[in-house]
mmCIF file of C-alpha atoms in Angstrom:
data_model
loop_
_atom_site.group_PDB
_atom_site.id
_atom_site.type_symbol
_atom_site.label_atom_id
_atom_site.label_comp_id
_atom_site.label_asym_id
_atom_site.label_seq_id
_atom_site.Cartn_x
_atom_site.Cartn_y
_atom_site.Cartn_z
ATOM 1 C CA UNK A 7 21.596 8.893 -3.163
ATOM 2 C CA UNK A 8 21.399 7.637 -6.729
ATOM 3 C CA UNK A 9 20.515 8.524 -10.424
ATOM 4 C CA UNK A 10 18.398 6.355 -11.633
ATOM 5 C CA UNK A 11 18.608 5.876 -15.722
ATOM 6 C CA UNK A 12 16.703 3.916 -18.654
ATOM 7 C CA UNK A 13 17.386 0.690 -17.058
ATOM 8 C CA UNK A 14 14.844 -0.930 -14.481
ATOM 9 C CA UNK A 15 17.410 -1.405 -11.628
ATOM 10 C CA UNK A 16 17.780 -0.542 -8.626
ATOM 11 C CA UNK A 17 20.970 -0.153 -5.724
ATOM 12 C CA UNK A 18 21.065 -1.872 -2.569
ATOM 13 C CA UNK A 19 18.207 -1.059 -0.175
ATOM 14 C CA UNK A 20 21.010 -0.881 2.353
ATOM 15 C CA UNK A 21 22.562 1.975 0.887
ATOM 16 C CA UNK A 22 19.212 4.276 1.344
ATOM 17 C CA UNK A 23 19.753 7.443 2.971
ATOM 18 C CA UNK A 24 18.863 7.979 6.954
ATOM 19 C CA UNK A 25 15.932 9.741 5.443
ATOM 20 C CA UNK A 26 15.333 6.486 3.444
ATOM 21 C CA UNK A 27 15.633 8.080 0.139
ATOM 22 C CA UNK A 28 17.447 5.488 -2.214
ATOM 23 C CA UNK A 29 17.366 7.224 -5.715
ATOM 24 C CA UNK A 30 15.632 9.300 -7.564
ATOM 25 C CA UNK A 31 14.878 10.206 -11.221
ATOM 26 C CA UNK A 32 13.867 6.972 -13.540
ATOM 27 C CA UNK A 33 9.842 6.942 -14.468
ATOM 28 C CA UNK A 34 7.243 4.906 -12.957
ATOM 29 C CA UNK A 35 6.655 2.390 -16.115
ATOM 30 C CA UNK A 36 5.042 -0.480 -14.509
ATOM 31 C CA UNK A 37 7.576 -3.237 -15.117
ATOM 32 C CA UNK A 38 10.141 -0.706 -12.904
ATOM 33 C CA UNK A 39 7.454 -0.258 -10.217
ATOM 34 C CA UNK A 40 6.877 -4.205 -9.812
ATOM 35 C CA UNK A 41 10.762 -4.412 -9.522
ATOM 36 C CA UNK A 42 10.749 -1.483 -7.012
ATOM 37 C CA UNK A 43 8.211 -3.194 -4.719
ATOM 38 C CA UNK A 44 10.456 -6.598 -5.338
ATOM 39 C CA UNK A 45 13.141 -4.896 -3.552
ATOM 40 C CA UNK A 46 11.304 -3.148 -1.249
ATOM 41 C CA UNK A 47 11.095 0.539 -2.493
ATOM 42 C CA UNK A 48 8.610 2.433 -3.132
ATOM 43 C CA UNK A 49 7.929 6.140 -4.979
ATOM 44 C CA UNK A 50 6.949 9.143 -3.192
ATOM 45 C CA UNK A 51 6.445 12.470 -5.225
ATOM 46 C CA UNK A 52 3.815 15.143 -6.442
ATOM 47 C CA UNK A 53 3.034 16.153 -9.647
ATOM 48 C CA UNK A 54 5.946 18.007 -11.250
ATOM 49 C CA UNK A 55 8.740 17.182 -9.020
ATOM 50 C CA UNK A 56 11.252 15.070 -8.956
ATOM 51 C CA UNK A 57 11.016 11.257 -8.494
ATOM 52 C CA UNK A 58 12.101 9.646 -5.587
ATOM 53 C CA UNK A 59 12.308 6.138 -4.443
ATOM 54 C CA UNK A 60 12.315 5.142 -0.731
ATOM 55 C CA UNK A 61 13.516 2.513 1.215
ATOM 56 C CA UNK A 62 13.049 3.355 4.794
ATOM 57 C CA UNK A 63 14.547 1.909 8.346
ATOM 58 C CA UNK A 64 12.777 1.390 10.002
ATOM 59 C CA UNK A 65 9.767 -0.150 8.232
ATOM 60 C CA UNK A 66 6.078 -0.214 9.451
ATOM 61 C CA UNK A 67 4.111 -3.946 8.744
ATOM 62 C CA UNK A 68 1.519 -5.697 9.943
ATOM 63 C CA UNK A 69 1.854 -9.547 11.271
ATOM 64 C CA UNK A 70 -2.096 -9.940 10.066
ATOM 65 C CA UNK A 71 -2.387 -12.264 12.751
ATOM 66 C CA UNK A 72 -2.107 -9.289 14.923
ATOM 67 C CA UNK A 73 -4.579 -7.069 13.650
ATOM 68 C CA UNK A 74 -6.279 -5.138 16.329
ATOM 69 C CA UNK A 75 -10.149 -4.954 16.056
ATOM 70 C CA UNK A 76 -11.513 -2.460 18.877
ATOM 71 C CA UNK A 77 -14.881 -2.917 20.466
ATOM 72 C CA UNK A 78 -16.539 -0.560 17.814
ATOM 73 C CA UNK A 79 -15.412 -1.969 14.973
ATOM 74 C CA UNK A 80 -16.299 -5.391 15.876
ATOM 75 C CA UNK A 81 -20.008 -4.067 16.362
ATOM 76 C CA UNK A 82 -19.523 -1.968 12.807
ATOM 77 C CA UNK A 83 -18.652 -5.959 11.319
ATOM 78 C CA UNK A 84 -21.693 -7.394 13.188
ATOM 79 C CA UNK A 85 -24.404 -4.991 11.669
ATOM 80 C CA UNK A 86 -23.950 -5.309 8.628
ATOM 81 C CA UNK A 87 -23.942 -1.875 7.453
ATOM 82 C CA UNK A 88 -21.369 -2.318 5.151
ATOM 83 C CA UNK A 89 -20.186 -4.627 2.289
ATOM 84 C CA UNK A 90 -16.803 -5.541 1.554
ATOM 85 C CA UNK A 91 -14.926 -7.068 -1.930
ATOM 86 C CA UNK A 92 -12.143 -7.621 -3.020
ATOM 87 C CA UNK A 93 -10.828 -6.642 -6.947
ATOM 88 C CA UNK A 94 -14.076 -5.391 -7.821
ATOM 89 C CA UNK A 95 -13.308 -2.274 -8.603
ATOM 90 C CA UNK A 96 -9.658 -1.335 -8.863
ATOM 91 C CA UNK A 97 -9.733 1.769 -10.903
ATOM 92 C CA UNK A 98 -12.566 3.576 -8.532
ATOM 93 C CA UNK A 99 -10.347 2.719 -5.487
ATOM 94 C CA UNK A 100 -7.105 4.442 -6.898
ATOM 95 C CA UNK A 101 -8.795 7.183 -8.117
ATOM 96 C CA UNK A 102 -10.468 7.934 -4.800
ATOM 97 C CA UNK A 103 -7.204 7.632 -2.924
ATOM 98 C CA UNK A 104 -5.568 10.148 -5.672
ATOM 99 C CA UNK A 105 -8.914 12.562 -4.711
ATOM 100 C CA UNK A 106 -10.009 12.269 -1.486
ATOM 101 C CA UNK A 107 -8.559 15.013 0.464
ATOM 102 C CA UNK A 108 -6.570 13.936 3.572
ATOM 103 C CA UNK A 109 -6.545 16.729 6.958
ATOM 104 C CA UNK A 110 -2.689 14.913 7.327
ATOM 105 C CA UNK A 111 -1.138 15.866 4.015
ATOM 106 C CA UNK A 112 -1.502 18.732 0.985
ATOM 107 C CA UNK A 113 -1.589 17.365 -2.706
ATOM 108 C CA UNK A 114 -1.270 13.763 -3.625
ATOM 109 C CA UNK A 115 1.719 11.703 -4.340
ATOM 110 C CA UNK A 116 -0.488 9.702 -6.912
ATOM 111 C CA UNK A 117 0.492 11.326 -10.508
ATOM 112 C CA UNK A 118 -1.618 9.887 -13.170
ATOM 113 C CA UNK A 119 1.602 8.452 -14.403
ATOM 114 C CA UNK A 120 1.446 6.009 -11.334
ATOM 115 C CA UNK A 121 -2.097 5.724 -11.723
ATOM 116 C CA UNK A 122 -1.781 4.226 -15.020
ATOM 117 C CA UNK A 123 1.082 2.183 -14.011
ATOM 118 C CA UNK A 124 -0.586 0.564 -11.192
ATOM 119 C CA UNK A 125 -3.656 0.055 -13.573
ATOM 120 C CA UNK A 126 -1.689 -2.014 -15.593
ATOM 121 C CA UNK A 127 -0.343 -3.933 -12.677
ATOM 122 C CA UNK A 128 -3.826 -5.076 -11.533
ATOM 123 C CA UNK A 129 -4.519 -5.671 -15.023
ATOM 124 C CA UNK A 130 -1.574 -8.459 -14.616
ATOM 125 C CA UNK A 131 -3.021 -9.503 -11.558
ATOM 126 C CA UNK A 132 -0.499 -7.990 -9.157
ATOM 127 C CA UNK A 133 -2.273 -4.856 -8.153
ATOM 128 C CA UNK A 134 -5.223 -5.694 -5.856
ATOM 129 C CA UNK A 135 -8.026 -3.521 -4.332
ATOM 130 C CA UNK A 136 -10.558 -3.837 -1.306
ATOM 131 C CA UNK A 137 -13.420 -2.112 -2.022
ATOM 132 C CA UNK A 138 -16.130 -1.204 1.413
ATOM 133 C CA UNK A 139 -19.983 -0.310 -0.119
ATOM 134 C CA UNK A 140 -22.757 1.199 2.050
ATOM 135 C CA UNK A 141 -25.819 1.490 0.062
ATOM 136 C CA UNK A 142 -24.116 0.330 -2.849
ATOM 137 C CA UNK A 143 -21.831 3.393 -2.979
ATOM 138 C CA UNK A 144 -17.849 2.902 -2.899
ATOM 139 C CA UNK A 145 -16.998 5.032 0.870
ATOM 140 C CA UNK A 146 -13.902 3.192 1.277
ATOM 141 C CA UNK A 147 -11.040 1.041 -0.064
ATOM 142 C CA UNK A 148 -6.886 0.486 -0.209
ATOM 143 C CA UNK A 149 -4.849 -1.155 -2.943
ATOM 144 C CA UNK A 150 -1.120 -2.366 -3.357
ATOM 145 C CA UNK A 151 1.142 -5.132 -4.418
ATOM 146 C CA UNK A 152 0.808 -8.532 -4.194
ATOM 147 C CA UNK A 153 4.069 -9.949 -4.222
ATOM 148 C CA UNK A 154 2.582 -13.626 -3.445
ATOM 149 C CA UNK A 155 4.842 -13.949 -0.379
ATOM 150 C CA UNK A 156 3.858 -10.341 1.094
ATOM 151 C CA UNK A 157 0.923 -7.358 0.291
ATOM 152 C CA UNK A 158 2.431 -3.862 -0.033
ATOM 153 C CA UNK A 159 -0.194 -0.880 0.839
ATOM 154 C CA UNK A 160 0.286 1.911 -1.184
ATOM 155 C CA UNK A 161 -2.775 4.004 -0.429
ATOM 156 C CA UNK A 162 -6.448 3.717 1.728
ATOM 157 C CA UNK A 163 -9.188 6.045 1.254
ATOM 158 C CA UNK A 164 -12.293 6.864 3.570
ATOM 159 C CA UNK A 165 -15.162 8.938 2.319
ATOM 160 C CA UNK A 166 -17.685 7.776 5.937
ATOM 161 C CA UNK A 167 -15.954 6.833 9.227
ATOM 162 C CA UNK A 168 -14.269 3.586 9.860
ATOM 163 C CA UNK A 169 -14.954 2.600 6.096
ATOM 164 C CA UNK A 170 -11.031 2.109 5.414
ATOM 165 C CA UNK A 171 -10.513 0.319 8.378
ATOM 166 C CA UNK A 172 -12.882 -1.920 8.039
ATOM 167 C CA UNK A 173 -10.729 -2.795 4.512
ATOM 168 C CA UNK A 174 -8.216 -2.861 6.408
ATOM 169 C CA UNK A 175 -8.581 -5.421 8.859
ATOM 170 C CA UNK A 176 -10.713 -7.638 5.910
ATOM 171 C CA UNK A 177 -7.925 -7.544 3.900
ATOM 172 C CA UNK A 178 -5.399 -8.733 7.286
ATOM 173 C CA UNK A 179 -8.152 -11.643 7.874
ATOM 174 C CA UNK A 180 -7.820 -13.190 3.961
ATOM 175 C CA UNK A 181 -3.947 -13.062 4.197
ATOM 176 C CA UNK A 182 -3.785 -14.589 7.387
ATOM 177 C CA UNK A 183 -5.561 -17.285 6.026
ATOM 178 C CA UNK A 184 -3.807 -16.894 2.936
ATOM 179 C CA UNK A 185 -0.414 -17.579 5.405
ATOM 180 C CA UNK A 186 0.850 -14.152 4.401
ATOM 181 C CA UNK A 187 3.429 -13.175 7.073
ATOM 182 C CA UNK A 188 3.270 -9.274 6.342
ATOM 183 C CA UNK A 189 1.681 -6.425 5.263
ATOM 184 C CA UNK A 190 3.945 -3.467 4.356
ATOM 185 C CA UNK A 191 2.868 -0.149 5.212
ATOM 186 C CA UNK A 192 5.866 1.566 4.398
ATOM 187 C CA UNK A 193 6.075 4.338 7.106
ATOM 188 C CA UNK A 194 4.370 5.058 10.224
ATOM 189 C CA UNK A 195 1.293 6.693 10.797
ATOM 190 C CA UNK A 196 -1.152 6.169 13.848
ATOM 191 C CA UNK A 197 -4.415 5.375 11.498
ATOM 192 C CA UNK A 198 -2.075 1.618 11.205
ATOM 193 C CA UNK A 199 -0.581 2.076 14.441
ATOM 194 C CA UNK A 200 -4.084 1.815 15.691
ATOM 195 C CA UNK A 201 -4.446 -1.311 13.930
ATOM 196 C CA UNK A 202 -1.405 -3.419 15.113
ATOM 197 C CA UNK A 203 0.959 -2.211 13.042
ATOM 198 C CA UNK A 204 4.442 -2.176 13.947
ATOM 199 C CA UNK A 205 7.972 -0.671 12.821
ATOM 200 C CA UNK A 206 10.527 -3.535 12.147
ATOM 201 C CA UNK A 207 14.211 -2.924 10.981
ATOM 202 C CA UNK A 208 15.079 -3.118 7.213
ATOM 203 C CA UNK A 209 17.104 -6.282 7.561
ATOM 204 C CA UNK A 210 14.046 -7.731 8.946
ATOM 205 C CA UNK A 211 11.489 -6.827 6.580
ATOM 206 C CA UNK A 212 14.056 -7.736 3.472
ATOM 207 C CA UNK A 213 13.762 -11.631 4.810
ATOM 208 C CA UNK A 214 10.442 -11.185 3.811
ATOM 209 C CA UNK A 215 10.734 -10.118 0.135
ATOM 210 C CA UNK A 216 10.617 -12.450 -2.784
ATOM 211 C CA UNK A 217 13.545 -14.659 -2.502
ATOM 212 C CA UNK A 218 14.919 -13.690 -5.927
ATOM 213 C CA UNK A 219 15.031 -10.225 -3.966
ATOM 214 C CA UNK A 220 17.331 -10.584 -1.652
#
């Protein structure tokens, strides 16, 4: 594990802790969180505690060609009930995955230092958002990093049922046709797994990261 300082750098993914913890300590200005997601780390903290930057092996993604769309959500698409953009409204979107409570998880791991950061990044154009309207209310949404070669997730919300899947798999359809090869999850859960995603080994997801990257 390493001590990050002042400079935006980063070790060797390779050299991450079996937990996947690669360093920790540094701050979350912007220009070190774009380099972070370059390399393929990402932070994970509350409020008050330490930062720490994680790398993990394995690694869950999504081929988007493989996105699974079940039976009901195909008839959720065909209704209608909902409307779905993209970059619309980024700030809403982060703010309801910093606030909408989760039954999996206490707290948040996004401070309003990353909050700011990752306003700034869509500001650039590198932070995107999917926004999902019903009545013309915001019920559910994800943002992360566009990298250009590969998306990286950082958070989904759902305030109605099926409302961040639905994000989900619109957001797997434009980068397929977009000839994105991956979406990074970062870890596993079973809300992706239930989508198609996979784990994949480090090595394997690194061939995917900006060439400059590896």
């Amino acid at each position: 594990m390493f001590l990050l300082g002042s400079e935006h750098q980063f070790p060797p993914i390779e050299l991450a802790s079996k937990e996947g913890i690669l360093a920790i300590g540094g701050d979350l200005h912007s220009d070190r969180l774009l380099t972070a997601y370059q390399h393929g780390i990402f932070p994970w903290n509350n409020e008050g505690e330490p930062l720490v930057w994680y790398s993990p092996d394995p690694r869950m993604v999504l081929y988007p060609k493989d996105v699974y769309i079940s039976k009901t959500m195909r008839k959720i698409i065909r209704d209608g009930s909902f409307e779905v953009t993209f970059n619309q409204n980024f700030k809403q979107v982060i703010r309801h995955c910093k606030t909408v409570k989760r039954n999996d998880q206490d707290g948040t791991w996004i401070t309003d230092e990353l909050e700011e950061s990752m306003i700034k990044l869509h500001q650039k154009g590198v932070a995107k958002s999917v926004e999902v309207w019903q009545d013309k209310k915001l019920v559910g949404g994800l943002y992360g990093i566009d990298l250009g070669c590969i998306f990286c997730g950082d958070s989904m919300f759902s305030t109605v049922s099926n409302a961040s899947k639905l994000a989900f798999i619109y957001l797997a359809q434009k980068l397929e046709k977009e000839k994105y090869p991956i979406i990074d999850c970062q870890i596993y859960n079973e809300h992706l797994a239930s989508l198609g995603a996979v784990e994949i080994s480090r090595a394997a997801f690194k061939k995917h990261l900006p060439t400059k990257s590896n």
